[in-house]
Amino acid sequence: MSITSDLIRGHTETIILGQLIAKDSYGYEINKAIQEKTDNQYELKEATLYSAFRRLEQAGFILSYWGDETTGARRRYYSITPLGKEAYRQNKQDWERAKELIDRLI
Amino acid sequence: MSITSDLIRGHTETIILGQLIAKDSYGYEINKAIQEKTDNQYELKEATLYSAFRRLEQAGFILSYWGDETTGARRRYYSITPLGKEAYRQNKQDWERAKELIDRLI
DNA sequence: TAAATATACCTTGACAGGCGAGGTATATAA
DNA sequence: TTATATACCTCGCCTGTCAAGGTATATTTA
């Protein structure tokens, strides 16, 4: 943990979209993947994660559907839309630019 | 402009502290320097700038004093404190870490 | 078998930083 | 005299994060 949220703020949606480009997934799995990718240095708080899903779906960047689990807890799967893929590309580009600017400034 | 504020959020204070390490300065000048450094790609909004000054002074990271201009508008100068320098070093380190994490995730 | 843990979802309300909009004042250029 | 540049400031809204709380199923442990 420890990485302050303000440094990640604004990347949450991009991170989620990035996960969904690889494959359809659900909240719990996405968060586990994030933790693994960062060697447990970062995780999304649940409230943050689920409110991001709402925004992304609202914006037409993702679609959701219930999984057909016959056992265990139900899962709401998300898939990325073409619009979402475009947003991801744009966000990634913005990040490259922002990174360069911030490096210049600090 | 254009760089969304959420990507910069959390860097405002570090950027200001970074400017003040070079030399004492005042709001207007700091903002001009930021614009120059980024080829006019970025600027702090005034409300953002001045509220950041308040926080930084409150935290003991900077001190302020009025300039002795005999002409033109008055200037409130800021200088960075040892505590502010330490905060700057820490923030910069956090940035390096965050950058690496975000690059892994998106 | 009871309790704890892991999986999996969700909402509410508070908080903090960014910023639009508005304001003040001095000096210079058109 | 009007506009622009310099230089400061505040108020109140907006948005994303997250602590705290809740629900339900399955497995592991005591």
PDB file of C-alpha atoms (C1' of nucleotides) in Angstrom:
ATOM      1  CA  MET A   1       0.000   0.000   0.000  1.00  0.00           C
ATOM      2  CA  SER A   2       1.449   3.370   1.073  1.00  0.00           C
ATOM      3  CA  ILE A   3       1.381   4.934  -2.396  1.00  0.00           C
ATOM      4  CA  THR A   4      -0.849   7.904  -1.773  1.00  0.00           C
ATOM      5  CA  SER A   5      -4.111   7.793  -3.627  1.00  0.00           C
ATOM      6  CA  ASP A   6      -3.638  11.236  -5.120  1.00  0.00           C
ATOM      7  CA  LEU A   7      -0.765   9.911  -7.197  1.00  0.00           C
ATOM      8  CA  ILE A   8      -2.940   7.154  -8.597  1.00  0.00           C
ATOM      9  CA  ARG A   9      -6.061   9.256  -8.801  1.00  0.00           C
ATOM     10  CA  GLY A  10      -7.119   9.595 -12.395  1.00  0.00           C
ATOM     11  CA  HIS A  11      -5.542   6.281 -13.326  1.00  0.00           C
ATOM     12  CA  THR A  12      -8.097   4.014 -11.726  1.00  0.00           C
ATOM     13  CA  GLU A  13     -10.312   3.893 -14.782  1.00  0.00           C
ATOM     14  CA  THR A  14      -7.405   3.383 -17.143  1.00  0.00           C
ATOM     15  CA  ILE A  15      -6.059   0.556 -15.014  1.00  0.00           C
ATOM     16  CA  ILE A  16      -9.431  -1.165 -15.046  1.00  0.00           C
ATOM     17  CA  LEU A  17      -9.854  -0.694 -18.791  1.00  0.00           C
ATOM     18  CA  GLY A  18      -6.371  -2.094 -19.288  1.00  0.00           C
ATOM     19  CA  GLN A  19      -7.301  -5.241 -17.421  1.00  0.00           C
ATOM     20  CA  LEU A  20     -10.455  -5.653 -19.464  1.00  0.00           C
ATOM     21  CA  ILE A  21      -8.596  -5.383 -22.759  1.00  0.00           C
ATOM     22  CA  ALA A  22      -6.838  -8.651 -21.941  1.00  0.00           C
ATOM     23  CA  LYS A  23     -10.080 -10.429 -21.082  1.00  0.00           C
ATOM     24  CA  ASP A  24     -13.507 -10.046 -19.545  1.00  0.00           C
ATOM     25  CA  SER A  25     -13.211 -10.022 -15.799  1.00  0.00           C
ATOM     26  CA  TYR A  26     -14.939  -9.119 -12.541  1.00  0.00           C
ATOM     27  CA  GLY A  27     -14.196  -6.817  -9.650  1.00  0.00           C
ATOM     28  CA  TYR A  28     -12.578  -9.184  -7.259  1.00  0.00           C
ATOM     29  CA  GLU A  29     -10.360 -10.738  -9.914  1.00  0.00           C
ATOM     30  CA  ILE A  30      -9.306  -7.378 -11.313  1.00  0.00           C
ATOM     31  CA  ASN A  31      -8.236  -6.214  -7.904  1.00  0.00           C
ATOM     32  CA  LYS A  32      -6.276  -9.398  -7.251  1.00  0.00           C
ATOM     33  CA  ALA A  33      -4.541  -8.938 -10.598  1.00  0.00           C
ATOM     34  CA  ILE A  34      -3.581  -5.391  -9.650  1.00  0.00           C
ATOM     35  CA  GLN A  35      -2.152  -6.567  -6.365  1.00  0.00           C
ATOM     36  CA  GLU A  36      -0.135  -9.280  -8.097  1.00  0.00           C
ATOM     37  CA  LYS A  37       1.170  -6.977 -10.799  1.00  0.00           C
ATOM     38  CA  THR A  38       2.430  -4.547  -8.172  1.00  0.00           C
ATOM     39  CA  ASP A  39       3.805  -7.167  -5.763  1.00  0.00           C
ATOM     40  CA  ASN A  40       1.161  -6.128  -3.260  1.00  0.00           C
ATOM     41  CA  GLN A  41       2.306  -2.521  -3.341  1.00  0.00           C
ATOM     42  CA  TYR A  42      -1.085  -1.325  -4.500  1.00  0.00           C
ATOM     43  CA  GLU A  43      -4.724  -2.283  -4.428  1.00  0.00           C
ATOM     44  CA  LEU A  44      -7.943  -0.532  -5.248  1.00  0.00           C
ATOM     45  CA  LYS A  45     -10.280   0.051  -2.349  1.00  0.00           C
ATOM     46  CA  GLU A  46     -13.581  -1.658  -2.985  1.00  0.00           C
ATOM     47  CA  ALA A  47     -15.635   1.507  -2.874  1.00  0.00           C
ATOM     48  CA  THR A  48     -13.264   3.068  -5.376  1.00  0.00           C
ATOM     49  CA  LEU A  49     -13.396   0.037  -7.630  1.00  0.00           C
ATOM     50  CA  TYR A  50     -17.150  -0.263  -7.741  1.00  0.00           C
ATOM     51  CA  SER A  51     -17.796   3.422  -8.178  1.00  0.00           C
ATOM     52  CA  ALA A  52     -15.356   3.349 -11.076  1.00  0.00           C
ATOM     53  CA  PHE A  53     -17.320   0.505 -12.672  1.00  0.00           C
ATOM     54  CA  ARG A  54     -20.469   2.632 -12.432  1.00  0.00           C
ATOM     55  CA  ARG A  55     -18.793   5.569 -14.142  1.00  0.00           C
ATOM     56  CA  LEU A  56     -17.264   3.419 -16.850  1.00  0.00           C
ATOM     57  CA  GLU A  57     -20.544   1.701 -17.624  1.00  0.00           C
ATOM     58  CA  GLN A  58     -22.368   5.023 -17.554  1.00  0.00           C
ATOM     59  CA  ALA A  59     -19.868   6.362 -20.066  1.00  0.00           C
ATOM     60  CA  GLY A  60     -20.332   3.378 -22.346  1.00  0.00           C
ATOM     61  CA  PHE A  61     -16.765   2.176 -21.870  1.00  0.00           C
ATOM     62  CA  ILE A  62     -17.722  -1.180 -20.402  1.00  0.00           C
ATOM     63  CA  LEU A  63     -20.686  -3.553 -20.342  1.00  0.00           C
ATOM     64  CA  SER A  64     -21.647  -5.872 -17.512  1.00  0.00           C
ATOM     65  CA  TYR A  65     -23.302  -9.261 -17.281  1.00  0.00           C
ATOM     66  CA  TRP A  66     -23.773 -11.822 -14.537  1.00  0.00           C
ATOM     67  CA  GLY A  67     -21.566 -14.906 -14.681  1.00  0.00           C
ATOM     68  CA  ASP A  68     -23.176 -18.366 -14.661  1.00  0.00           C
ATOM     69  CA  GLU A  69     -21.448 -19.704 -11.560  1.00  0.00           C
ATOM     70  CA  THR A  70     -23.181 -22.824 -10.285  1.00  0.00           C
ATOM     71  CA  THR A  71     -21.253 -22.609  -7.045  1.00  0.00           C
ATOM     72  CA  GLY A  72     -19.721 -19.872  -4.899  1.00  0.00           C
ATOM     73  CA  ALA A  73     -20.546 -16.200  -4.884  1.00  0.00           C
ATOM     74  CA  ARG A  74     -22.064 -14.631  -7.967  1.00  0.00           C
ATOM     75  CA  ARG A  75     -19.804 -12.578 -10.185  1.00  0.00           C
ATOM     76  CA  ARG A  76     -20.602  -9.559 -12.268  1.00  0.00           C
ATOM     77  CA  TYR A  77     -18.404  -9.679 -15.336  1.00  0.00           C
ATOM     78  CA  TYR A  78     -17.384  -6.647 -17.340  1.00  0.00           C
ATOM     79  CA  SER A  79     -16.302  -6.385 -20.960  1.00  0.00           C
ATOM     80  CA  ILE A  80     -14.741  -3.408 -22.654  1.00  0.00           C
ATOM     81  CA  THR A  81     -16.518  -1.719 -25.564  1.00  0.00           C
ATOM     82  CA  PRO A  82     -14.882  -0.202 -28.675  1.00  0.00           C
ATOM     83  CA  LEU A  83     -15.493   3.185 -27.087  1.00  0.00           C
ATOM     84  CA  GLY A  84     -13.730   1.933 -23.973  1.00  0.00           C
ATOM     85  CA  LYS A  85     -10.754   0.763 -26.011  1.00  0.00           C
ATOM     86  CA  GLU A  86     -10.500   4.158 -27.598  1.00  0.00           C
ATOM     87  CA  ALA A  87     -10.673   5.829 -24.189  1.00  0.00           C
ATOM     88  CA  TYR A  88      -7.929   3.523 -22.966  1.00  0.00           C
ATOM     89  CA  ARG A  89      -5.655   4.455 -25.839  1.00  0.00           C
ATOM     90  CA  GLN A  90      -6.309   8.132 -25.212  1.00  0.00           C
ATOM     91  CA  ASN A  91      -5.741   7.829 -21.468  1.00  0.00           C
ATOM     92  CA  LYS A  92      -2.510   5.980 -22.002  1.00  0.00           C
ATOM     93  CA  GLN A  93      -1.332   8.709 -24.317  1.00  0.00           C
ATOM     94  CA  ASP A  94      -2.341  11.346 -21.765  1.00  0.00           C
ATOM     95  CA  TRP A  95      -0.320   9.478 -19.165  1.00  0.00           C
ATOM     96  CA  GLU A  96       2.800   9.491 -21.318  1.00  0.00           C
ATOM     97  CA  ARG A  97       2.410  13.195 -21.783  1.00  0.00           C
ATOM     98  CA  ALA A  98       1.653  13.910 -18.133  1.00  0.00           C
ATOM     99  CA  LYS A  99       4.603  11.803 -17.053  1.00  0.00           C
ATOM    100  CA  GLU A 100       6.924  13.815 -19.229  1.00  0.00           C
ATOM    101  CA  LEU A 101       5.523  17.109 -17.973  1.00  0.00           C
ATOM    102  CA  ILE A 102       5.693  16.146 -14.329  1.00  0.00           C
ATOM    103  CA  ASP A 103       9.260  14.948 -14.756  1.00  0.00           C
ATOM    104  CA  ARG A 104      10.095  18.346 -16.132  1.00  0.00           C
ATOM    105  CA  LEU A 105       8.429  20.101 -13.228  1.00  0.00           C
ATOM    106  CA  ILE A 106       9.649  18.246 -10.163  1.00  0.00           C
TER     107      ILE A 106
ATOM    108  CA  MET B   1      -3.592  23.056 -20.836  1.00  0.00           C
ATOM    109  CA  SER B   2      -5.543  19.910 -21.662  1.00  0.00           C
ATOM    110  CA  ILE B   3      -3.716  17.663 -19.197  1.00  0.00           C
ATOM    111  CA  THR B   4      -6.559  16.589 -16.947  1.00  0.00           C
ATOM    112  CA  SER B   5      -6.284  17.831 -13.417  1.00  0.00           C
ATOM    113  CA  ASP B   6      -6.579  14.368 -11.933  1.00  0.00           C
ATOM    114  CA  LEU B   7      -3.263  13.404 -13.486  1.00  0.00           C
ATOM    115  CA  ILE B   8      -1.563  16.354 -11.844  1.00  0.00           C
ATOM    116  CA  ARG B   9      -3.470  16.160  -8.598  1.00  0.00           C
ATOM    117  CA  GLY B  10      -1.093  15.339  -5.826  1.00  0.00           C
ATOM    118  CA  HIS B  11       1.819  16.924  -7.667  1.00  0.00           C
ATOM    119  CA  THR B  12       0.843  20.545  -7.211  1.00  0.00           C
ATOM    120  CA  GLU B  13       2.597  20.902  -3.887  1.00  0.00           C
ATOM    121  CA  THR B  14       5.703  19.076  -5.058  1.00  0.00           C
ATOM    122  CA  ILE B  15       5.943  21.282  -8.133  1.00  0.00           C
ATOM    123  CA  ILE B  16       5.716  24.411  -6.004  1.00  0.00           C
ATOM    124  CA  LEU B  17       8.277  23.124  -3.513  1.00  0.00           C
ATOM    125  CA  GLY B  18      10.569  22.271  -6.397  1.00  0.00           C
ATOM    126  CA  GLN B  19      10.419  25.836  -7.662  1.00  0.00           C
ATOM    127  CA  LEU B  20      11.157  27.194  -4.209  1.00  0.00           C
ATOM    128  CA  ILE B  21      14.245  25.030  -3.804  1.00  0.00           C
ATOM    129  CA  ALA B  22      15.885  26.974  -6.620  1.00  0.00           C
ATOM    130  CA  LYS B  23      15.040  30.329  -5.093  1.00  0.00           C
ATOM    131  CA  ASP B  24      12.457  32.280  -3.129  1.00  0.00           C
ATOM    132  CA  SER B  25       9.606  33.226  -5.404  1.00  0.00           C
ATOM    133  CA  TYR B  26       6.005  34.399  -5.528  1.00  0.00           C
ATOM    134  CA  GLY B  27       2.794  33.017  -6.973  1.00  0.00           C
ATOM    135  CA  TYR B  28       2.699  34.786 -10.262  1.00  0.00           C
ATOM    136  CA  GLU B  29       6.336  34.067 -11.029  1.00  0.00           C
ATOM    137  CA  ILE B  30       6.060  30.423 -10.064  1.00  0.00           C
ATOM    138  CA  ASN B  31       3.140  29.957 -12.382  1.00  0.00           C
ATOM    139  CA  LYS B  32       4.948  31.671 -15.247  1.00  0.00           C
ATOM    140  CA  ALA B  33       7.936  29.393 -14.660  1.00  0.00           C
ATOM    141  CA  ILE B  34       5.677  26.342 -14.819  1.00  0.00           C
ATOM    142  CA  GLN B  35       4.203  27.524 -18.099  1.00  0.00           C
ATOM    143  CA  GLU B  36       7.636  28.121 -19.552  1.00  0.00           C
ATOM    144  CA  LYS B  37       9.024  24.802 -18.398  1.00  0.00           C
ATOM    145  CA  THR B  38       6.152  22.991 -20.048  1.00  0.00           C
ATOM    146  CA  ASP B  39       6.077  25.083 -23.238  1.00  0.00           C
ATOM    147  CA  ASN B  40       2.662  26.371 -22.216  1.00  0.00           C
ATOM    148  CA  GLN B  41       1.277  22.881 -21.947  1.00  0.00           C
ATOM    149  CA  TYR B  42       0.424  23.351 -18.319  1.00  0.00           C
ATOM    150  CA  GLU B  43      -0.389  26.007 -15.779  1.00  0.00           C
ATOM    151  CA  LEU B  44      -1.748  26.024 -12.283  1.00  0.00           C
ATOM    152  CA  LYS B  45      -5.117  27.660 -11.868  1.00  0.00           C
ATOM    153  CA  GLU B  46      -4.873  30.566  -9.477  1.00  0.00           C
ATOM    154  CA  ALA B  47      -7.309  29.119  -6.976  1.00  0.00           C
ATOM    155  CA  THR B  48      -5.295  25.910  -6.989  1.00  0.00           C
ATOM    156  CA  LEU B  49      -2.020  27.743  -6.570  1.00  0.00           C
ATOM    157  CA  TYR B  50      -3.078  29.914  -3.680  1.00  0.00           C
ATOM    158  CA  SER B  51      -4.878  27.183  -1.801  1.00  0.00           C
ATOM    159  CA  ALA B  52      -1.719  25.087  -2.145  1.00  0.00           C
ATOM    160  CA  PHE B  53       0.318  27.910  -0.617  1.00  0.00           C
ATOM    161  CA  ARG B  54      -2.048  27.941   2.356  1.00  0.00           C
ATOM    162  CA  ARG B  55      -1.642  24.209   2.878  1.00  0.00           C
ATOM    163  CA  LEU B  56       2.116  24.313   2.499  1.00  0.00           C
ATOM    164  CA  GLU B  57       2.490  27.156   4.955  1.00  0.00           C
ATOM    165  CA  GLN B  58       0.078  25.481   7.361  1.00  0.00           C
ATOM    166  CA  ALA B  59       2.222  22.348   7.170  1.00  0.00           C
ATOM    167  CA  GLY B  60       5.395  24.281   7.860  1.00  0.00           C
ATOM    168  CA  PHE B  61       6.865  23.518   4.443  1.00  0.00           C
ATOM    169  CA  ILE B  62       7.123  27.146   3.370  1.00  0.00           C
ATOM    170  CA  LEU B  63       7.290  30.613   4.913  1.00  0.00           C
ATOM    171  CA  SER B  64       5.929  33.807   3.392  1.00  0.00           C
ATOM    172  CA  TYR B  65       6.933  37.447   3.520  1.00  0.00           C
ATOM    173  CA  TRP B  66       5.946  40.564   1.614  1.00  0.00           C
ATOM    174  CA  GLY B  67       8.381  41.847  -0.982  1.00  0.00           C
ATOM    175  CA  ASP B  68       9.590  45.443  -0.804  1.00  0.00           C
ATOM    176  CA  GLU B  69       8.422  46.550  -4.242  1.00  0.00           C
ATOM    177  CA  THR B  70       8.421  50.312  -4.540  1.00  0.00           C
ATOM    178  CA  THR B  71       6.408  50.110  -7.737  1.00  0.00           C
ATOM    179  CA  GLY B  72       3.880  47.755  -9.271  1.00  0.00           C
ATOM    180  CA  ALA B  73       1.683  45.262  -7.490  1.00  0.00           C
ATOM    181  CA  ARG B  74       2.798  43.865  -4.172  1.00  0.00           C
ATOM    182  CA  ARG B  75       4.265  40.388  -4.088  1.00  0.00           C
ATOM    183  CA  ARG B  76       4.085  37.763  -1.393  1.00  0.00           C
ATOM    184  CA  TYR B  77       7.294  35.800  -1.480  1.00  0.00           C
ATOM    185  CA  TYR B  78       7.661  32.254  -0.251  1.00  0.00           C
ATOM    186  CA  SER B  79      10.735  30.403   0.950  1.00  0.00           C
ATOM    187  CA  ILE B  80      11.046  26.688   1.550  1.00  0.00           C
ATOM    188  CA  THR B  81      11.870  25.398   5.033  1.00  0.00           C
ATOM    189  CA  PRO B  82      14.091  22.416   5.902  1.00  0.00           C
ATOM    190  CA  LEU B  83      10.875  20.492   6.566  1.00  0.00           C
ATOM    191  CA  GLY B  84       9.672  21.494   3.107  1.00  0.00           C
ATOM    192  CA  LYS B  85      12.888  20.281   1.532  1.00  0.00           C
ATOM    193  CA  GLU B  86      12.474  16.950   3.248  1.00  0.00           C
ATOM    194  CA  ALA B  87       8.873  16.731   2.043  1.00  0.00           C
ATOM    195  CA  TYR B  88      10.038  17.512  -1.463  1.00  0.00           C
ATOM    196  CA  ARG B  89      12.594  14.711  -1.401  1.00  0.00           C
ATOM    197  CA  GLN B  90       9.985  12.299  -0.110  1.00  0.00           C
ATOM    198  CA  ASN B  91       7.381  13.365  -2.676  1.00  0.00           C
ATOM    199  CA  LYS B  92       9.857  12.993  -5.471  1.00  0.00           C
ATOM    200  CA  GLN B  93      10.691   9.519  -4.308  1.00  0.00           C
ATOM    201  CA  ASP B  94       6.975   8.671  -4.097  1.00  0.00           C
ATOM    202  CA  TRP B  95       6.577   9.919  -7.642  1.00  0.00           C
ATOM    203  CA  GLU B  96       9.336   7.648  -8.922  1.00  0.00           C
ATOM    204  CA  ARG B  97       7.647   4.734  -7.248  1.00  0.00           C
ATOM    205  CA  ALA B  98       4.159   5.657  -8.432  1.00  0.00           C
ATOM    206  CA  LYS B  99       5.399   6.136 -11.972  1.00  0.00           C
ATOM    207  CA  GLU B 100       6.854   2.665 -11.989  1.00  0.00           C
ATOM    208  CA  LEU B 101       3.672   1.150 -10.582  1.00  0.00           C
ATOM    209  CA  ILE B 102       1.381   2.943 -12.994  1.00  0.00           C
ATOM    210  CA  ASP B 103       3.547   1.902 -15.916  1.00  0.00           C
ATOM    211  CA  ARG B 104       3.149  -1.667 -14.786  1.00  0.00           C
ATOM    212  CA  LEU B 105      -0.601  -1.327 -14.546  1.00  0.00           C
ATOM    213  CA  ILE B 106      -1.612   0.447 -17.702  1.00  0.00           C
TER     214      ILE B 106
ATOM    215  C1'  DT C   1     -19.947 -28.429  14.503  1.00  0.00           C
ATOM    216  C1'  DA C   2     -19.002 -23.747  15.164  1.00  0.00           C
ATOM    217  C1'  DA C   3     -16.147 -20.127  13.880  1.00  0.00           C
ATOM    218  C1'  DA C   4     -13.094 -18.053  10.900  1.00  0.00           C
ATOM    219  C1'  DT C   5     -11.594 -16.983   6.369  1.00  0.00           C
ATOM    220  C1'  DA C   6     -11.979 -16.369   1.432  1.00  0.00           C
ATOM    221  C1'  DT C   7     -14.740 -15.208  -2.263  1.00  0.00           C
ATOM    222  C1'  DA C   8     -17.847 -11.752  -4.193  1.00  0.00           C
ATOM    223  C1'  DC C   9     -20.982  -8.109  -4.425  1.00  0.00           C
ATOM    224  C1'  DC C  10     -22.936  -3.404  -2.898  1.00  0.00           C
ATOM    225  C1'  DT C  11     -24.158   1.613  -0.730  1.00  0.00           C
ATOM    226  C1'  DT C  12     -23.791   5.752   2.082  1.00  0.00           C
ATOM    227  C1'  DG C  13     -21.687   9.789   3.517  1.00  0.00           C
ATOM    228  C1'  DA C  14     -17.594  12.356   4.576  1.00  0.00           C
ATOM    229  C1'  DC C  15     -13.431  14.471   2.908  1.00  0.00           C
ATOM    230  C1'  DA C  16      -9.940  16.840   0.155  1.00  0.00           C
ATOM    231  C1'  DG C  17      -8.015  18.986  -3.827  1.00  0.00           C
ATOM    232  C1'  DG C  18      -8.969  21.391  -8.165  1.00  0.00           C
ATOM    233  C1'  DC C  19     -11.060  25.219 -10.109  1.00  0.00           C
ATOM    234  C1'  DG C  20     -14.794  28.500 -12.155  1.00  0.00           C
ATOM    235  C1'  DA C  21     -16.269  32.752 -11.010  1.00  0.00           C
ATOM    236  C1'  DG C  22     -15.824  36.588  -8.818  1.00  0.00           C
ATOM    237  C1'  DG C  23     -13.217  40.340  -6.487  1.00  0.00           C
ATOM    238  C1'  DT C  24      -9.134  44.075  -5.418  1.00  0.00           C
ATOM    239  C1'  DA C  25      -5.126  47.050  -6.762  1.00  0.00           C
ATOM    240  C1'  DT C  26      -1.083  49.066  -9.478  1.00  0.00           C
ATOM    241  C1'  DA C  27       1.382  50.148 -13.785  1.00  0.00           C
ATOM    242  C1'  DT C  28       1.910  50.394 -18.656  1.00  0.00           C
ATOM    243  C1'  DA C  29       0.563  50.209 -23.585  1.00  0.00           C
ATOM    244  C1'  DA C  30      -2.697  51.273 -27.182  1.00  0.00           C
TER     245       DA C  30
ATOM    246  C1'  DT D   1      -9.495  56.103 -21.625  1.00  0.00           C
ATOM    247  C1'  DT D   2      -9.517  51.613 -22.245  1.00  0.00           C
ATOM    248  C1'  DA D   3      -7.241  47.427 -22.367  1.00  0.00           C
ATOM    249  C1'  DT D   4      -3.653  44.450 -20.834  1.00  0.00           C
ATOM    250  C1'  DA D   5      -0.203  42.776 -17.686  1.00  0.00           C
ATOM    251  C1'  DT D   6       1.111  42.146 -13.141  1.00  0.00           C
ATOM    252  C1'  DA D   7      -0.213  40.448  -8.606  1.00  0.00           C
ATOM    253  C1'  DC D   8      -2.989  39.116  -4.913  1.00  0.00           C
ATOM    254  C1'  DC D   9      -7.286  36.818  -2.803  1.00  0.00           C
ATOM    255  C1'  DT D  10     -11.978  34.064  -1.497  1.00  0.00           C
ATOM    256  C1'  DC D  11     -16.259  31.390  -2.021  1.00  0.00           C
ATOM    257  C1'  DG D  12     -18.554  27.447  -3.159  1.00  0.00           C
ATOM    258  C1'  DC D  13     -19.181  23.638  -6.357  1.00  0.00           C
ATOM    259  C1'  DC D  14     -17.594  19.247  -8.302  1.00  0.00           C
ATOM    260  C1'  DT D  15     -15.490  14.875  -8.439  1.00  0.00           C
ATOM    261  C1'  DG D  16     -12.877  10.826  -7.070  1.00  0.00           C
ATOM    262  C1'  DT D  17     -11.372   8.284  -2.990  1.00  0.00           C
ATOM    263  C1'  DC D  18     -12.436   5.586   0.844  1.00  0.00           C
ATOM    264  C1'  DA D  19     -13.900   4.275   5.770  1.00  0.00           C
ATOM    265  C1'  DA D  20     -17.553   1.983   7.432  1.00  0.00           C
ATOM    266  C1'  DG D  21     -21.148  -0.590   7.003  1.00  0.00           C
ATOM    267  C1'  DG D  22     -23.979  -4.331   4.821  1.00  0.00           C
ATOM    268  C1'  DT D  23     -25.309  -9.108   2.164  1.00  0.00           C
ATOM    269  C1'  DA D  24     -24.434 -13.978   0.624  1.00  0.00           C
ATOM    270  C1'  DT D  25     -21.948 -18.464  -0.483  1.00  0.00           C
ATOM    271  C1'  DA D  26     -18.202 -21.851   0.132  1.00  0.00           C
ATOM    272  C1'  DT D  27     -14.239 -23.691   2.383  1.00  0.00           C
ATOM    273  C1'  DT D  28     -10.922 -24.280   6.038  1.00  0.00           C
ATOM    274  C1'  DT D  29      -9.771 -24.599  10.770  1.00  0.00           C
ATOM    275  C1'  DA D  30     -10.311 -25.192  15.688  1.00  0.00           C
TER     276       DA D  30
END
